[in-house]
Tab-separated table of C-alpha atoms in Angstrom:
chain	number	residue	atom	x	y	z
A	79	UNK	CA	122.582	61.142	51.906
A	80	UNK	CA	121.403	64.683	52.541
A	81	UNK	CA	118.176	64.359	50.568
A	82	UNK	CA	115.780	61.691	49.317
A	83	UNK	CA	116.515	58.955	46.796
A	84	UNK	CA	114.268	59.221	43.752
A	85	UNK	CA	113.427	55.857	42.155
A	86	UNK	CA	112.216	56.248	38.580
A	87	UNK	CA	110.022	53.390	37.436
A	88	UNK	CA	107.612	51.444	39.666
A	89	UNK	CA	108.345	48.110	38.007
A	90	UNK	CA	109.970	45.006	39.457
A	91	UNK	CA	113.348	46.606	40.145
A	92	UNK	CA	112.037	50.038	41.104
A	93	UNK	CA	109.520	48.723	43.618
A	94	UNK	CA	112.017	46.318	45.161
A	95	UNK	CA	114.616	49.096	45.465
A	96	UNK	CA	112.118	51.580	46.897
A	97	UNK	CA	110.857	49.040	49.426
A	98	UNK	CA	114.315	48.169	50.686
A	99	UNK	CA	115.553	51.757	50.760
A	100	UNK	CA	112.564	52.764	52.885
A	101	UNK	CA	113.131	49.821	55.220
A	102	UNK	CA	116.777	50.933	55.555
A	103	UNK	CA	115.684	54.395	56.702
A	104	UNK	CA	116.182	56.223	53.380
A	105	UNK	CA	113.585	58.769	52.276
A	106	UNK	CA	112.235	57.729	48.864
A	107	UNK	CA	110.367	59.421	46.044
A	108	UNK	CA	108.786	56.758	43.848
A	109	UNK	CA	108.232	58.278	40.411
A	110	UNK	CA	106.103	56.930	37.568
A	111	UNK	CA	104.953	58.180	34.180
A	112	UNK	CA	102.073	59.866	36.023
A	113	UNK	CA	100.969	60.058	39.677
A	114	UNK	CA	98.548	57.136	39.297
A	115	UNK	CA	101.290	54.899	37.945
A	116	UNK	CA	103.412	55.503	41.036
A	117	UNK	CA	100.441	55.127	43.394
A	118	UNK	CA	99.619	51.719	41.916
A	119	UNK	CA	103.205	50.699	42.579
A	120	UNK	CA	102.964	51.855	46.177
A	121	UNK	CA	99.834	49.744	46.663
A	122	UNK	CA	101.833	46.718	45.542
A	123	UNK	CA	104.419	47.521	48.183
A	124	UNK	CA	101.714	47.797	50.808
A	125	UNK	CA	100.508	44.300	49.872
A	126	UNK	CA	104.059	43.000	50.262
A	127	UNK	CA	104.356	44.587	53.673
A	128	UNK	CA	101.095	43.012	54.806
A	129	UNK	CA	102.551	39.646	53.813
A	130	UNK	CA	105.815	40.435	55.631
A	131	UNK	CA	103.883	41.243	58.827
A	132	UNK	CA	101.879	38.042	58.523
A	133	UNK	CA	105.087	36.002	58.147
A	134	UNK	CA	106.718	37.750	61.090
A	135	UNK	CA	109.449	39.304	58.936
A	136	UNK	CA	108.552	42.876	59.935
A	137	UNK	CA	106.530	44.416	62.743
A	138	UNK	CA	103.585	46.728	62.062
A	139	UNK	CA	105.626	49.599	63.522
A	140	UNK	CA	108.514	48.903	61.144
A	141	UNK	CA	106.149	48.846	58.193
A	142	UNK	CA	104.513	52.104	59.286
A	143	UNK	CA	107.913	53.788	59.449
A	144	UNK	CA	108.950	52.458	56.033
A	145	UNK	CA	105.621	53.439	54.462
A	146	UNK	CA	105.994	56.944	55.866
A	147	UNK	CA	109.325	57.369	54.076
A	148	UNK	CA	107.854	56.959	50.571
A	149	UNK	CA	106.234	59.725	48.551
A	150	UNK	CA	104.902	59.178	45.047
A	151	UNK	CA	104.716	61.375	41.973
A	152	UNK	CA	105.556	61.750	38.298
A	153	UNK	CA	108.977	62.648	36.915
A	154	UNK	CA	109.186	66.404	36.548
A	155	UNK	CA	111.121	69.450	37.789
A	156	UNK	CA	109.192	69.699	41.062
A	157	UNK	CA	109.564	65.975	41.792
A	158	UNK	CA	113.349	66.349	42.051
A	159	UNK	CA	113.420	69.281	44.463
A	160	UNK	CA	115.894	68.452	47.221
A	161	UNK	CA	116.648	64.985	45.835
A	162	UNK	CA	120.253	63.799	46.334
A	163	UNK	CA	120.261	60.790	43.999
A	164	UNK	CA	118.080	59.348	41.257
A	165	UNK	CA	118.008	55.652	40.409
A	166	UNK	CA	116.569	54.970	36.958
A	167	UNK	CA	114.766	51.600	36.982
A	168	UNK	CA	113.023	51.606	33.599
A	169	UNK	CA	112.797	48.706	31.091
A	170	UNK	CA	116.008	47.703	29.303
A	171	UNK	CA	115.648	50.001	26.292
A	172	UNK	CA	118.383	52.558	25.638
A	173	UNK	CA	116.180	55.243	24.075
A	174	UNK	CA	113.625	55.286	26.899
A	175	UNK	CA	116.249	55.262	29.610
A	176	UNK	CA	118.314	57.965	27.917
A	177	UNK	CA	115.340	60.299	27.467
A	178	UNK	CA	114.275	59.982	31.100
A	179	UNK	CA	117.824	60.418	32.400
A	180	UNK	CA	118.374	63.466	30.203
A	181	UNK	CA	115.250	65.055	31.690
A	182	UNK	CA	116.339	64.199	35.223
A	183	UNK	CA	119.775	65.667	34.577
A	184	UNK	CA	118.230	68.884	33.322
A	185	UNK	CA	115.644	69.207	36.095
A	186	UNK	CA	117.704	68.039	39.083
A	187	UNK	CA	120.305	69.950	41.030
A	188	UNK	CA	123.773	70.224	39.453
A	189	UNK	CA	125.122	67.777	42.031
A	190	UNK	CA	122.290	65.237	41.604
A	191	UNK	CA	123.810	61.746	41.648
A	192	UNK	CA	122.488	59.981	38.536
A	193	UNK	CA	122.376	56.191	38.577
A	194	UNK	CA	121.055	53.640	36.118
A	195	UNK	CA	119.776	50.293	37.333
A	196	UNK	CA	120.511	48.595	34.015
A	197	UNK	CA	122.201	45.212	34.237
A	198	UNK	CA	123.312	45.060	30.611
A	199	UNK	CA	123.485	48.361	28.727
A	200	UNK	CA	126.935	49.999	28.729
A	201	UNK	CA	126.828	53.112	30.888
A	202	UNK	CA	129.085	54.973	28.455
A	203	UNK	CA	126.531	54.424	25.667
A	204	UNK	CA	123.641	55.429	27.893
A	205	UNK	CA	125.441	58.528	29.148
A	206	UNK	CA	126.324	59.529	25.604
A	207	UNK	CA	122.727	59.174	24.422
A	208	UNK	CA	121.505	61.225	27.398
A	209	UNK	CA	124.231	63.882	27.232
A	210	UNK	CA	125.422	62.900	30.708
A	211	UNK	CA	129.059	61.979	30.145
A	212	UNK	CA	130.947	62.165	33.415
A	213	UNK	CA	127.730	62.199	35.471
A	214	UNK	CA	126.131	58.746	35.113
A	215	UNK	CA	127.056	55.542	36.956
A	216	UNK	CA	125.640	52.036	36.813
A	217	UNK	CA	123.981	50.899	40.043
A	218	UNK	CA	122.987	47.277	39.490
A	219	UNK	CA	120.879	46.001	42.359
A	220	UNK	CA	119.810	42.369	42.317
A	221	UNK	CA	116.129	41.460	42.652
A	222	UNK	CA	114.558	40.902	45.120
A	223	UNK	CA	116.594	43.745	46.595
A	224	UNK	CA	115.699	43.024	50.256
A	225	UNK	CA	117.144	39.512	49.991
A	226	UNK	CA	120.221	40.056	47.816
A	227	UNK	CA	123.407	41.212	49.490
A	228	UNK	CA	125.366	43.047	46.803
A	229	UNK	CA	125.257	46.030	44.455
A	230	UNK	CA	127.428	46.258	41.342
A	231	UNK	CA	128.577	49.803	40.527
A	232	UNK	CA	129.738	50.220	36.920
A	233	UNK	CA	132.187	53.064	36.348
A	234	UNK	CA	132.851	54.522	32.884
A	235	UNK	CA	136.264	56.036	32.099
A	236	UNK	CA	136.842	59.546	33.400
A	237	UNK	CA	134.219	59.429	36.145
A	238	UNK	CA	134.988	61.859	38.994
A	239	UNK	CA	136.091	60.041	42.124
A	240	UNK	CA	133.649	62.062	44.251
A	241	UNK	CA	130.660	60.618	42.365
A	242	UNK	CA	131.984	57.084	42.709
A	243	UNK	CA	132.364	57.565	46.458
A	244	UNK	CA	128.798	58.896	46.728
A	245	UNK	CA	127.424	55.881	44.863
A	246	UNK	CA	129.428	53.540	47.088
A	247	UNK	CA	128.113	55.335	50.166
A	248	UNK	CA	124.541	54.873	48.953
A	249	UNK	CA	125.188	51.167	48.471
A	250	UNK	CA	126.470	50.938	52.036
A	251	UNK	CA	123.376	52.806	53.279
A	252	UNK	CA	121.341	50.062	51.613
A	253	UNK	CA	123.372	47.497	53.606
A	254	UNK	CA	124.922	45.959	50.501
A	255	UNK	CA	128.377	44.651	49.744
A	256	UNK	CA	129.582	47.180	47.178
A	257	UNK	CA	131.458	45.802	44.172
A	258	UNK	CA	132.871	48.382	41.761
A	259	UNK	CA	133.613	47.243	38.197
A	260	UNK	CA	134.736	48.840	34.955
A	261	UNK	CA	131.916	49.722	32.587
A	262	UNK	CA	131.469	47.253	29.713
A	263	UNK	CA	128.483	45.509	28.080
A	264	UNK	CA	126.869	43.397	30.794
A	265	UNK	CA	129.286	44.708	33.462
A	266	UNK	CA	130.599	41.614	35.285
A	267	UNK	CA	127.614	39.921	36.956
A	268	UNK	CA	125.335	39.744	33.920
A	269	UNK	CA	128.156	38.445	31.735
A	270	UNK	CA	128.924	35.600	34.131
A	271	UNK	CA	125.295	34.654	34.727
A	272	UNK	CA	124.332	34.958	31.068
A	273	UNK	CA	127.242	32.841	29.833
A	274	UNK	CA	126.229	30.069	32.235
A	275	UNK	CA	122.552	30.349	31.339
A	276	UNK	CA	123.186	30.249	27.593
A	277	UNK	CA	125.460	27.222	27.963
A	278	UNK	CA	122.727	25.408	29.922
A	279	UNK	CA	120.286	26.214	27.094
A	280	UNK	CA	122.707	24.799	24.522
A	281	UNK	CA	123.057	21.591	26.553
A	282	UNK	CA	119.275	21.312	26.787
A	283	UNK	CA	118.936	22.030	23.052
A	284	UNK	CA	121.433	19.255	22.309
A	285	UNK	CA	119.489	16.755	24.425
A	286	UNK	CA	122.330	16.250	26.901
A	287	UNK	CA	119.947	16.226	29.906
A	288	UNK	CA	116.579	17.579	31.026
A	289	UNK	CA	116.108	21.098	32.338
A	290	UNK	CA	115.502	19.722	35.835
A	291	UNK	CA	118.696	17.655	35.757
A	292	UNK	CA	120.861	20.435	34.347
A	293	UNK	CA	119.713	22.773	37.094
A	294	UNK	CA	120.213	20.046	39.721
A	295	UNK	CA	123.863	19.759	38.719
A	296	UNK	CA	124.387	23.411	39.604
A	297	UNK	CA	122.215	23.560	42.744
A	298	UNK	CA	123.247	20.226	44.261
A	299	UNK	CA	126.711	20.006	42.746
A	300	UNK	CA	127.892	23.593	43.123
A	301	UNK	CA	125.568	24.945	45.791
A	302	UNK	CA	123.856	27.585	43.647
A	303	UNK	CA	120.519	28.692	45.149
A	304	UNK	CA	118.767	28.200	41.783
A	305	UNK	CA	119.911	26.633	38.555
A	306	UNK	CA	120.743	28.617	35.402
A	307	UNK	CA	117.530	27.690	33.591
A	308	UNK	CA	115.260	28.563	36.516
A	309	UNK	CA	117.189	31.797	36.971
A	310	UNK	CA	116.623	32.582	33.291
A	311	UNK	CA	112.886	32.038	33.789
A	312	UNK	CA	112.941	34.362	36.780
A	313	UNK	CA	114.854	37.073	34.919
A	314	UNK	CA	112.631	36.686	31.837
A	315	UNK	CA	113.678	34.910	28.658
A	316	UNK	CA	112.815	37.958	26.572
A	317	UNK	CA	115.217	40.063	28.656
A	318	UNK	CA	117.850	37.309	28.509
A	319	UNK	CA	117.512	37.300	24.721
A	320	UNK	CA	117.848	41.083	24.431
A	321	UNK	CA	120.918	41.089	26.675
A	322	UNK	CA	122.498	38.199	24.763
A	323	UNK	CA	121.866	39.895	21.429
A	324	UNK	CA	123.305	43.154	22.725
A	325	UNK	CA	126.429	41.529	24.148
A	326	UNK	CA	126.978	39.405	21.053
A	327	UNK	CA	126.634	42.440	18.815
A	328	UNK	CA	128.920	44.552	21.010
A	329	UNK	CA	131.622	41.948	21.618
A	330	UNK	CA	131.326	39.381	18.835
A	331	UNK	CA	132.019	36.767	21.510
A	332	UNK	CA	130.355	33.446	20.519
A	333	UNK	CA	129.642	32.728	24.196
A	334	UNK	CA	126.836	35.282	23.964
A	335	UNK	CA	125.275	34.092	20.695
A	336	UNK	CA	121.612	33.336	21.590
A	337	UNK	CA	120.695	29.641	21.175
A	338	UNK	CA	117.869	28.917	18.762
A	339	UNK	CA	115.923	27.335	21.634
A	340	UNK	CA	115.863	30.692	23.423
A	341	UNK	CA	114.661	32.488	20.302
A	342	UNK	CA	111.904	29.912	19.786
A	343	UNK	CA	110.620	30.154	23.345
A	344	UNK	CA	110.465	33.952	23.219
A	345	UNK	CA	108.686	33.810	19.824
A	346	UNK	CA	106.063	31.486	21.361
A	347	UNK	CA	105.543	33.808	24.324
A	348	UNK	CA	107.134	31.343	26.762
A	349	UNK	CA	109.160	34.063	28.420
A	350	UNK	CA	109.433	32.638	31.926
A	351	UNK	CA	107.822	33.236	35.284
A	352	UNK	CA	105.821	36.316	34.287
A	353	UNK	CA	104.259	34.420	31.361
A	354	UNK	CA	103.557	31.253	33.365
A	355	UNK	CA	105.909	29.136	31.258
A	356	UNK	CA	109.534	29.171	30.195
A	357	UNK	CA	111.872	26.274	30.820
A	358	UNK	CA	109.539	25.412	33.714
A	359	UNK	CA	105.824	26.031	34.441
A	360	UNK	CA	104.908	28.770	36.975
A	361	UNK	CA	101.688	29.552	38.803
A	362	UNK	CA	99.917	32.922	38.948
A	363	UNK	CA	101.767	33.789	42.175
A	364	UNK	CA	105.144	33.331	40.501
A	365	UNK	CA	105.901	29.969	42.116
A	366	UNK	CA	107.524	27.212	40.136
A	367	UNK	CA	105.211	24.220	39.642
């Protein structure tokens, strides 16, 4: 990259992406809805780095170098001066993402590489809503970004090959295995993970086995690092529900019809790790009890 990577949205994905990019030697501009929003995100990163030093995962010198690569600010014309690529990492809502991406497309350089971190929304729909047909790619990083080894690049029809190559090069700069897929609702990764998670919920709903036992079948039987129900808690059951509803509406595929159990848990506020309870209980530090 010839210029910095702008990361729009200091939430879970945005902070994880900004942290890893900085650790990989990439200059980062962390952008929030206002300067204070981005600064609060940076303070969270600083807390993570303190923990990494304490655990021996990074040296103080490495953290100092990474911290020096991040600047904060609010999205605006000046914030994108000299930026080579922008990764949108906002909540999974088409209208909000489209508005922010449209502004970035208007304010950035004509050759600004525009990427969305969505894991579910079709890029073609998002590009159409933002007026960015032929400019926007999906760039699905998995959280926590420092620990996950792959990025899924979703390519809508008619995308210039030069932009695809630039997105792939960025993924390689972030030390990820780059997987390029055709754009569709849920891309490839979310569709596979969601189908498994929803099936586990249906089995639980039917009383086939407990949540612990269903997850054990996948972790101990198939070697998955976490089971589908724990993964759903980690992702957030409210997000899982929105993605399932979107995929079911877009495809009509009964595999993506949300189970009633999922709807009930979200209605009760049992949305997973962030809420302290989903299919499993979680402590305030996000550890499963």
